[in-house]
PDB file of C-alpha atoms and ligand atoms in Angstrom:
ATOM      1  CA  MET A  28      95.189 175.151 115.104  1.00 97.00           C
ATOM      2  CA  LYS A  29      98.845 174.414 114.353  1.00 98.00           C
ATOM      3  CA  ILE A  30      99.984 170.905 115.061  1.00 98.00           C
ATOM      4  CA  ILE A  31     103.267 169.022 114.744  1.00 98.00           C
ATOM      5  CA  MET A  32     103.499 165.226 114.607  1.00 98.00           C
ATOM      6  CA  LEU A  33     106.504 163.624 116.256  1.00 98.00           C
ATOM      7  CA  GLY A  34     107.494 159.961 116.332  1.00 98.00           C
ATOM      8  CA  ALA A  35     109.715 157.378 114.700  1.00 97.00           C
ATOM      9  CA  PRO A  36     109.323 156.472 111.022  1.00 96.00           C
ATOM     10  CA  GLY A  37     106.306 154.135 110.941  1.00 96.00           C
ATOM     11  CA  ALA A  38     104.885 155.278 114.287  1.00 97.00           C
ATOM     12  CA  GLY A  39     101.663 156.352 112.568  1.00 97.00           C
ATOM     13  CA  LYS A  40     102.216 160.076 112.087  1.00 97.00           C
ATOM     14  CA  GLY A  41     100.806 160.140 108.586  1.00 96.00           C
ATOM     15  CA  THR A  42      97.827 157.946 109.487  1.00 96.00           C
ATOM     16  CA  GLN A  43      96.870 160.184 112.399  1.00 98.00           C
ATOM     17  CA  ALA A  44      97.719 163.432 110.616  1.00 98.00           C
ATOM     18  CA  ILE A  45      95.256 162.649 107.823  1.00 95.00           C
ATOM     19  CA  LYS A  46      92.502 161.893 110.337  1.00 97.00           C
ATOM     20  CA  ILE A  47      93.243 165.127 112.236  1.00 98.00           C
ATOM     21  CA  ALA A  48      93.223 167.123 108.990  1.00 97.00           C
ATOM     22  CA  ASP A  49      89.817 165.656 108.012  1.00 96.00           C
ATOM     23  CA  LYS A  50      88.270 166.231 111.413  1.00 98.00           C
ATOM     24  CA  TYR A  51      89.483 169.770 112.000  1.00 97.00           C
ATOM     25  CA  GLY A  52      89.404 170.932 108.366  1.00 97.00           C
ATOM     26  CA  ILE A  53      93.058 171.946 108.157  1.00 98.00           C
ATOM     27  CA  PRO A  54      95.645 170.913 105.536  1.00 98.00           C
ATOM     28  CA  HIS A  55      97.915 167.926 106.118  1.00 97.00           C
ATOM     29  CA  ILE A  56     101.441 168.867 105.143  1.00 98.00           C
ATOM     30  CA  SER A  57     103.899 165.998 104.739  1.00 97.00           C
ATOM     31  CA  THR A  58     107.425 166.976 103.773  1.00 97.00           C
ATOM     32  CA  GLY A  59     108.037 163.359 102.687  1.00 96.00           C
ATOM     33  CA  ASP A  60     105.049 163.560 100.304  1.00 94.00           C
ATOM     34  CA  ILE A  61     106.273 166.922  98.964  1.00 96.00           C
ATOM     35  CA  PHE A  62     109.726 165.414  98.278  1.00 96.00           C
ATOM     36  CA  ARG A  63     108.239 162.315  96.665  1.00 94.00           C
ATOM     37  CA  GLN A  64     106.020 164.456  94.377  1.00 94.00           C
ATOM     38  CA  ASN A  65     109.058 166.485  93.352  1.00 95.00           C
ATOM     39  CA  ILE A  66     111.051 163.329  92.594  1.00 95.00           C
ATOM     40  CA  LYS A  67     108.163 162.026  90.459  1.00 92.00           C
ATOM     41  CA  SER A  68     107.929 165.212  88.431  1.00 95.00           C
ATOM     42  CA  GLY A  69     111.703 165.502  88.105  1.00 97.00           C
ATOM     43  CA  THR A  70     112.195 168.961  89.630  1.00 97.00           C
ATOM     44  CA  GLU A  71     115.520 170.320  90.862  1.00 96.00           C
ATOM     45  CA  LEU A  72     114.253 169.926  94.435  1.00 95.00           C
ATOM     46  CA  GLY A  73     113.426 166.298  93.726  1.00 96.00           C
ATOM     47  CA  LYS A  74     116.897 165.693  92.338  1.00 96.00           C
ATOM     48  CA  LYS A  75     118.493 167.156  95.426  1.00 95.00           C
ATOM     49  CA  ALA A  76     116.333 165.093  97.816  1.00 97.00           C
ATOM     50  CA  LYS A  77     116.400 161.711  96.110  1.00 96.00           C
ATOM     51  CA  SER A  78     119.868 160.394  97.053  1.00 95.00           C
ATOM     52  CA  TYR A  79     119.373 161.231 100.708  1.00 96.00           C
ATOM     53  CA  MET A  80     115.932 159.638 100.845  1.00 96.00           C
ATOM     54  CA  ASP A  81     117.148 156.473  99.093  1.00 94.00           C
ATOM     55  CA  ARG A  82     119.820 156.069 101.775  1.00 93.00           C
ATOM     56  CA  GLY A  83     117.377 156.774 104.621  1.00 94.00           C
ATOM     57  CA  GLU A  84     119.181 159.993 105.570  1.00 96.00           C
ATOM     58  CA  LEU A  85     117.631 163.406 106.084  1.00 97.00           C
ATOM     59  CA  VAL A  86     117.482 165.899 103.247  1.00 98.00           C
ATOM     60  CA  PRO A  87     119.702 168.855 104.291  1.00 98.00           C
ATOM     61  CA  ASP A  88     118.087 171.618 106.374  1.00 97.00           C
ATOM     62  CA  ASP A  89     118.896 174.361 103.848  1.00 95.00           C
ATOM     63  CA  VAL A  90     116.703 172.628 101.278  1.00 95.00           C
ATOM     64  CA  THR A  91     113.956 171.511 103.650  1.00 98.00           C
ATOM     65  CA  ILE A  92     113.366 174.564 105.808  1.00 98.00           C
ATOM     66  CA  GLY A  93     112.785 177.002 102.930  1.00 96.00           C
ATOM     67  CA  MET A  94     110.407 174.575 101.251  1.00 97.00           C
ATOM     68  CA  LEU A  95     108.304 174.116 104.388  1.00 98.00           C
ATOM     69  CA  LEU A  96     108.208 177.823 105.280  1.00 97.00           C
ATOM     70  CA  ASP A  97     107.000 178.600 101.726  1.00 96.00           C
ATOM     71  CA  ARG A  98     104.295 175.969 102.018  1.00 97.00           C
ATOM     72  CA  ILE A  99     102.872 177.270 105.305  1.00 97.00           C
ATOM     73  CA  SER A 100     102.689 180.768 103.849  1.00 96.00           C
ATOM     74  CA  GLU A 101     100.068 179.667 101.333  1.00 97.00           C
ATOM     75  CA  PRO A 102      96.490 180.853 101.861  1.00 97.00           C
ATOM     76  CA  ASP A 103      95.082 177.448 102.813  1.00 97.00           C
ATOM     77  CA  CYS A 104      97.284 177.507 105.895  1.00 97.00           C
ATOM     78  CA  ALA A 105      95.723 180.643 107.376  1.00 94.00           C
ATOM     79  CA  ALA A 106      93.584 178.713 109.885  1.00 94.00           C
ATOM     80  CA  GLY A 107      96.319 176.228 110.794  1.00 97.00           C
ATOM     81  CA  TYR A 108      97.747 172.929 109.591  1.00 98.00           C
ATOM     82  CA  VAL A 109      99.132 169.619 110.723  1.00 98.00           C
ATOM     83  CA  LEU A 110     102.800 169.101 109.944  1.00 98.00           C
ATOM     84  CA  ASP A 111     103.799 165.477 109.355  1.00 98.00           C
ATOM     85  CA  GLY A 112     107.559 164.864 109.115  1.00 98.00           C
ATOM     86  CA  PHE A 113     108.653 168.373 109.920  1.00 98.00           C
ATOM     87  CA  PRO A 114     110.553 169.429 111.995  1.00 98.00           C
ATOM     88  CA  ARG A 115     113.049 166.585 112.112  1.00 98.00           C
ATOM     89  CA  THR A 116     116.068 168.453 113.461  1.00 98.00           C
ATOM     90  CA  ILE A 117     116.628 171.081 116.108  1.00 98.00           C
ATOM     91  CA  PRO A 118     117.567 173.716 113.499  1.00 98.00           C
ATOM     92  CA  GLN A 119     114.310 172.948 111.665  1.00 98.00           C
ATOM     93  CA  ALA A 120     112.334 173.390 114.902  1.00 98.00           C
ATOM     94  CA  GLU A 121     114.097 176.643 115.718  1.00 98.00           C
ATOM     95  CA  SER A 122     113.512 178.030 112.220  1.00 98.00           C
ATOM     96  CA  LEU A 123     109.829 177.214 112.511  1.00 98.00           C
ATOM     97  CA  THR A 124     109.526 178.837 115.939  1.00 98.00           C
ATOM     98  CA  ARG A 125     111.292 181.992 114.675  1.00 98.00           C
ATOM     99  CA  ALA A 126     109.257 182.221 111.467  1.00 97.00           C
ATOM    100  CA  LEU A 127     106.000 181.927 113.439  1.00 97.00           C
ATOM    101  CA  GLU A 128     107.168 184.398 116.132  1.00 97.00           C
ATOM    102  CA  GLU A 129     107.740 186.979 113.392  1.00 96.00           C
ATOM    103  CA  ARG A 130     104.063 186.787 112.627  1.00 93.00           C
ATOM    104  CA  GLY A 131     102.958 186.644 116.266  1.00 95.00           C
ATOM    105  CA  GLU A 132     102.038 182.961 115.920  1.00 96.00           C
ATOM    106  CA  LYS A 133     103.070 179.696 117.566  1.00 97.00           C
ATOM    107  CA  VAL A 134     102.601 175.949 117.339  1.00 98.00           C
ATOM    108  CA  ASP A 135      99.701 174.812 119.553  1.00 98.00           C
ATOM    109  CA  TYR A 136     100.579 171.123 120.026  1.00 98.00           C
ATOM    110  CA  ALA A 137     103.438 168.696 119.344  1.00 98.00           C
ATOM    111  CA  LEU A 138     101.872 165.215 119.341  1.00 98.00           C
ATOM    112  CA  ASP A 139     104.418 162.482 119.960  1.00 98.00           C
ATOM    113  CA  ILE A 140     103.364 158.984 118.954  1.00 98.00           C
ATOM    114  CA  GLU A 141     105.465 156.450 120.837  1.00 98.00           C
ATOM    115  CA  VAL A 142     106.175 153.043 119.252  1.00 97.00           C
ATOM    116  CA  PRO A 143     109.177 150.873 120.230  1.00 96.00           C
ATOM    117  CA  ASP A 144     111.738 150.122 117.511  1.00 94.00           C
ATOM    118  CA  ALA A 145     110.883 146.407 117.738  1.00 92.00           C
ATOM    119  CA  ASN A 146     107.397 147.063 116.273  1.00 94.00           C
ATOM    120  CA  ILE A 147     108.566 149.401 113.520  1.00 94.00           C
ATOM    121  CA  VAL A 148     110.083 146.995 111.015  1.00 89.00           C
ATOM    122  CA  GLU A 149     106.897 144.885 110.927  1.00 89.00           C
ATOM    123  CA  ARG A 150     104.805 147.966 110.405  1.00 92.00           C
ATOM    124  CA  MET A 151     106.999 149.220 107.559  1.00 93.00           C
ATOM    125  CA  SER A 152     107.127 145.860 105.780  1.00 92.00           C
ATOM    126  CA  GLY A 153     103.316 145.893 105.559  1.00 94.00           C
ATOM    127  CA  ARG A 154     102.957 149.587 104.630  1.00 95.00           C
ATOM    128  CA  ARG A 155     101.397 150.423 101.275  1.00 97.00           C
ATOM    129  CA  ALA A 156     101.168 154.029 100.156  1.00 94.00           C
ATOM    130  CA  CYS A 157      98.998 155.856  97.628  1.00 94.00           C
ATOM    131  CA  PRO A 158     101.259 157.678  95.188  1.00 90.00           C
ATOM    132  CA  LYS A 159      98.384 160.009  94.242  1.00 91.00           C
ATOM    133  CA  CYS A 160      96.788 161.241  97.472  1.00 90.00           C
ATOM    134  CA  GLY A 161      99.351 160.134 100.060  1.00 89.00           C
ATOM    135  CA  ASN A 162      96.996 157.944 102.107  1.00 92.00           C
ATOM    136  CA  THR A 163      98.720 155.099 103.906  1.00 94.00           C
ATOM    137  CA  TYR A 164      97.562 151.498 104.409  1.00 96.00           C
ATOM    138  CA  HIS A 165      98.827 148.360 106.082  1.00 96.00           C
ATOM    139  CA  VAL A 166      98.206 144.884 104.626  1.00 96.00           C
ATOM    140  CA  VAL A 167      97.129 143.611 108.085  1.00 94.00           C
ATOM    141  CA  TYR A 168      96.277 146.592 110.319  1.00 94.00           C
ATOM    142  CA  ALA A 169      94.728 149.014 107.875  1.00 95.00           C
ATOM    143  CA  ALA A 170      93.881 147.127 104.707  1.00 97.00           C
ATOM    144  CA  PRO A 171      92.108 148.938 101.826  1.00 98.00           C
ATOM    145  CA  VAL A 172      88.596 147.736 100.888  1.00 97.00           C
ATOM    146  CA  MET A 173      89.835 146.504  97.517  1.00 97.00           C
ATOM    147  CA  GLU A 174      93.224 144.842  97.550  1.00 96.00           C
ATOM    148  CA  ASN A 175      95.991 147.249  96.546  1.00 97.00           C
ATOM    149  CA  ILE A 176      93.602 150.018  95.547  1.00 98.00           C
ATOM    150  CA  CYS A 177      93.342 153.395  97.401  1.00 98.00           C
ATOM    151  CA  ASP A 178      89.977 153.789  99.172  1.00 97.00           C
ATOM    152  CA  ARG A 179      90.114 157.527  98.755  1.00 95.00           C
ATOM    153  CA  CYS A 180      91.133 158.039  95.121  1.00 96.00           C
ATOM    154  CA  GLY A 181      91.226 154.647  93.394  1.00 98.00           C
ATOM    155  CA  ALA A 182      94.933 154.742  92.505  1.00 97.00           C
ATOM    156  CA  GLU A 183      97.055 151.607  92.682  1.00 98.00           C
ATOM    157  CA  LEU A 184      98.996 151.351  95.953  1.00 98.00           C
ATOM    158  CA  MET A 185     102.764 150.991  96.032  1.00 96.00           C
ATOM    159  CA  ILE A 186     105.561 149.954  98.364  1.00 94.00           C
ATOM    160  CA  ARG A 187     107.864 152.861  99.171  1.00 91.00           C
ATOM    161  CA  ALA A 188     111.444 152.345  97.999  1.00 87.00           C
ATOM    162  CA  ASP A 189     112.771 153.330 101.453  1.00 91.00           C
ATOM    163  CA  ASP A 190     110.602 150.825 103.339  1.00 92.00           C
ATOM    164  CA  LYS A 191     112.977 147.903 102.842  1.00 89.00           C
ATOM    165  CA  PRO A 192     114.367 146.567 106.166  1.00 88.00           C
ATOM    166  CA  GLU A 193     117.964 147.872 105.716  1.00 88.00           C
ATOM    167  CA  THR A 194     116.775 151.417 105.017  1.00 92.00           C
ATOM    168  CA  VAL A 195     114.235 151.279 107.816  1.00 94.00           C
ATOM    169  CA  GLN A 196     117.047 150.482 110.285  1.00 93.00           C
ATOM    170  CA  GLU A 197     119.066 153.441 109.039  1.00 94.00           C
ATOM    171  CA  ARG A 198     116.012 155.703 109.297  1.00 95.00           C
ATOM    172  CA  LEU A 199     115.464 154.549 112.889  1.00 96.00           C
ATOM    173  CA  ASP A 200     119.102 155.366 113.721  1.00 96.00           C
ATOM    174  CA  VAL A 201     118.719 158.787 112.099  1.00 97.00           C
ATOM    175  CA  TYR A 202     115.493 159.302 114.071  1.00 97.00           C
ATOM    176  CA  HIS A 203     117.183 158.574 117.401  1.00 97.00           C
ATOM    177  CA  ARG A 204     120.165 160.793 116.643  1.00 98.00           C
ATOM    178  CA  GLN A 205     118.587 163.777 114.973  1.00 98.00           C
ATOM    179  CA  THR A 206     114.845 163.876 115.635  1.00 98.00           C
ATOM    180  CA  GLU A 207     114.240 162.414 119.104  1.00 98.00           C
ATOM    181  CA  PRO A 208     115.875 165.521 120.743  1.00 98.00           C
ATOM    182  CA  LEU A 209     112.797 167.450 119.564  1.00 98.00           C
ATOM    183  CA  ILE A 210     110.777 165.726 122.261  1.00 98.00           C
ATOM    184  CA  ARG A 211     112.749 167.637 124.881  1.00 98.00           C
ATOM    185  CA  TYR A 212     112.580 170.796 122.884  1.00 98.00           C
ATOM    186  CA  TYR A 213     108.769 170.761 122.715  1.00 98.00           C
ATOM    187  CA  ARG A 214     108.390 169.554 126.269  1.00 98.00           C
ATOM    188  CA  GLY A 215     110.357 172.709 127.197  1.00 98.00           C
ATOM    189  CA  GLU A 216     107.824 174.777 125.204  1.00 96.00           C
ATOM    190  CA  ASN A 217     105.034 173.070 127.208  1.00 98.00           C
ATOM    191  CA  ILE A 218     103.169 171.868 124.115  1.00 98.00           C
ATOM    192  CA  LEU A 219     104.271 168.223 124.055  1.00 98.00           C
ATOM    193  CA  ARG A 220     101.564 165.560 124.346  1.00 98.00           C
ATOM    194  CA  GLU A 221     102.524 161.850 124.299  1.00 98.00           C
ATOM    195  CA  PHE A 222     100.472 158.944 122.975  1.00 98.00           C
ATOM    196  CA  ASP A 223     100.836 155.170 123.064  1.00 98.00           C
ATOM    197  CA  GLY A 224     101.161 154.386 119.403  1.00 98.00           C
ATOM    198  CA  THR A 225     101.053 150.609 119.874  1.00 97.00           C
ATOM    199  CA  GLN A 226      97.298 150.807 120.407  1.00 98.00           C
ATOM    200  CA  GLU A 227      94.842 150.173 117.608  1.00 97.00           C
ATOM    201  CA  LEU A 228      94.838 153.200 115.324  1.00 96.00           C
ATOM    202  CA  GLU A 229      91.314 154.322 116.081  1.00 97.00           C
ATOM    203  CA  LYS A 230      92.183 154.301 119.808  1.00 98.00           C
ATOM    204  CA  VAL A 231      95.258 156.442 119.205  1.00 98.00           C
ATOM    205  CA  PHE A 232      93.044 158.889 117.317  1.00 98.00           C
ATOM    206  CA  GLN A 233      90.504 158.994 120.177  1.00 98.00           C
ATOM    207  CA  ASP A 234      93.296 159.842 122.608  1.00 98.00           C
ATOM    208  CA  ILE A 235      94.480 162.627 120.294  1.00 98.00           C
ATOM    209  CA  VAL A 236      90.969 164.065 119.916  1.00 98.00           C
ATOM    210  CA  GLU A 237      90.663 164.161 123.694  1.00 98.00           C
ATOM    211  CA  VAL A 238      93.656 166.474 123.812  1.00 98.00           C
ATOM    212  CA  LEU A 239      92.747 168.662 120.785  1.00 98.00           C
ATOM    213  CA  GLY A 240      89.115 168.965 121.834  1.00 93.00           C
TER     214      GLY A 240
HETATM  215  P1  ADP B 398     108.108 158.408 107.427  1.00 76.32           P
HETATM  216  O1  ADP B 398     106.616 158.453 107.062  1.00 76.32           O
HETATM  217  O2  ADP B 398     108.611 157.030 107.392  1.00 76.32           O
HETATM  218  O3  ADP B 398     108.386 159.097 108.701  1.00 76.32           O
HETATM  219  P2  ADP B 398     108.585 160.505 105.495  1.00 76.32           P
HETATM  220  O4  ADP B 398     107.686 160.297 104.350  1.00 76.32           O
HETATM  221  O5  ADP B 398     108.140 161.521 106.516  1.00 76.32           O
HETATM  222  O6  ADP B 398     108.844 159.133 106.222  1.00 76.32           O
HETATM  223  O7  ADP B 398     110.020 160.880 105.021  1.00 76.32           O
HETATM  224  C1  ADP B 398     110.709 160.124 104.047  1.00 76.32           C
HETATM  225  C2  ADP B 398     112.091 160.704 103.826  1.00 76.32           C
HETATM  226  O8  ADP B 398     111.982 162.041 103.366  1.00 76.32           O
HETATM  227  C3  ADP B 398     112.968 160.799 105.038  1.00 76.32           C
HETATM  228  O9  ADP B 398     113.646 159.601 105.336  1.00 76.32           O
HETATM  229  C4  ADP B 398     113.910 161.919 104.646  1.00 76.32           C
HETATM  230  O10 ADP B 398     114.896 161.457 103.764  1.00 76.32           O
HETATM  231  C5  ADP B 398     113.014 162.881 103.840  1.00 76.32           C
HETATM  232  N1  ADP B 398     112.403 163.889 104.737  1.00 76.32           N
HETATM  233  C6  ADP B 398     111.085 164.073 105.001  1.00 76.32           C
HETATM  234  N2  ADP B 398     110.880 165.093 105.841  1.00 76.32           N
HETATM  235  C7  ADP B 398     112.109 165.612 106.110  1.00 76.32           C
HETATM  236  C8  ADP B 398     112.598 166.661 106.943  1.00 76.32           C
HETATM  237  N3  ADP B 398     111.772 167.432 107.660  1.00 76.32           N
HETATM  238  N4  ADP B 398     113.932 166.891 106.963  1.00 76.32           N
HETATM  239  C9  ADP B 398     114.797 166.150 106.244  1.00 76.32           C
HETATM  240  N5  ADP B 398     114.410 165.105 105.479  1.00 76.32           N
HETATM  241  C10 ADP B 398     113.072 164.842 105.398  1.00 76.32           C
HETATM  242  P1  ADP B 399     104.633 157.389 109.687  1.00 76.32           P
HETATM  243  O1  ADP B 399     103.924 158.486 108.974  1.00 76.32           O
HETATM  244  O2  ADP B 399     104.890 157.764 111.146  1.00 76.32           O
HETATM  245  O3  ADP B 399     105.851 156.909 109.035  1.00 76.32           O
HETATM  246  P2  ADP B 399     102.381 155.700 108.915  1.00 76.32           P
HETATM  247  O4  ADP B 399     101.184 156.495 109.313  1.00 76.32           O
HETATM  248  O5  ADP B 399     102.718 155.687 107.461  1.00 76.32           O
HETATM  249  O6  ADP B 399     103.633 156.140 109.796  1.00 76.32           O
HETATM  250  O7  ADP B 399     102.198 154.224 109.451  1.00 76.32           O
HETATM  251  C1  ADP B 399     103.176 153.190 109.194  1.00 76.32           C
HETATM  252  C2  ADP B 399     102.449 151.868 108.899  1.00 76.32           C
HETATM  253  O8  ADP B 399     101.833 151.405 110.099  1.00 76.32           O
HETATM  254  C3  ADP B 399     101.338 151.990 107.876  1.00 76.32           C
HETATM  255  O9  ADP B 399     101.298 150.775 107.117  1.00 76.32           O
HETATM  256  C4  ADP B 399     100.076 152.185 108.719  1.00 76.32           C
HETATM  257  O10 ADP B 399      98.908 151.673 108.044  1.00 76.32           O
HETATM  258  C5  ADP B 399     100.392 151.350 109.927  1.00 76.32           C
HETATM  259  N1  ADP B 399      99.828 151.857 111.185  1.00 76.32           N
HETATM  260  C6  ADP B 399      99.644 153.168 111.567  1.00 76.32           C
HETATM  261  N2  ADP B 399      99.109 153.282 112.801  1.00 76.32           N
HETATM  262  C7  ADP B 399      98.984 151.990 113.229  1.00 76.32           C
HETATM  263  C8  ADP B 399      98.521 151.387 114.489  1.00 76.32           C
HETATM  264  N3  ADP B 399      98.074 152.179 115.506  1.00 76.32           N
HETATM  265  N4  ADP B 399      98.510 150.064 114.576  1.00 76.32           N
HETATM  266  C9  ADP B 399      98.968 149.278 113.536  1.00 76.32           C
HETATM  267  N5  ADP B 399      99.417 149.759 112.377  1.00 76.32           N
HETATM  268  C10 ADP B 399      99.425 151.098 112.214  1.00 76.32           C
HETATM  269 ZN1   ZN B 400      94.876 157.714  97.063  1.00 76.32          ZN
END
């Protein structure tokens, strides 16, 4: 099963993608996590991505598309995957469609998690992320068992540099300009499914499972 997560920054894509990956036994591929790992280990890719990410802008397509297409060619992707944070532009979506078509494959579902902008800043200000395994928490809505410690791997949680309110606003603007058009694109492909992301996160997941089966 090949799944794409759509939705504003902070809508809950990562949270739901990890639950989907666990339930259906497919890898969770987050382009944001891949960039952050590359920044941490100081690679060329990380150096290219960092300034864009710090400003809340998108990393250019020529960097991002090749990286993602390489990743989904790896053996663990043979039975499918859930993409979290890709595609984010129409050219990214078209490249993905073309690359899959060449192998006689296609995306099965684009899951759009809808959350109004007004809720996003509050979500982001409480977000805590695990730098080691990528799991995401919220100080109020999804608190870890032990304060500031990842339930899954025991690492100390951190606040993402781009989760400060000014950058969140820029990321929301970028989302509306560059990423929201994908909703129409995937509706046109007949694979769009929409979810009310303001619900409690287990309820959002139930709704998703109803669609995926
Ligand atoms: P969020 O979880 O808030 O949606 P991500 O972790 O997905 O954020 O992305 C963080 C940043 O990484 C983005 O603001 C952007 O700079 C960069 N990024 C991630 N995925 C992409 C992509 N597909 N295209 C361009 N930039 C990306
Ligand atoms: P995205 O990947 O779309 O940027 P995340 O999955 O990282 O979003 O979620 C953003 C923040 O909101 C995190 O702190 C997460 O724990 C929290 N969150 C996710 N889903 C919900 C929900 N349904 N209700 C309340 N908070 C949520
Ligand atoms: Zn962890």
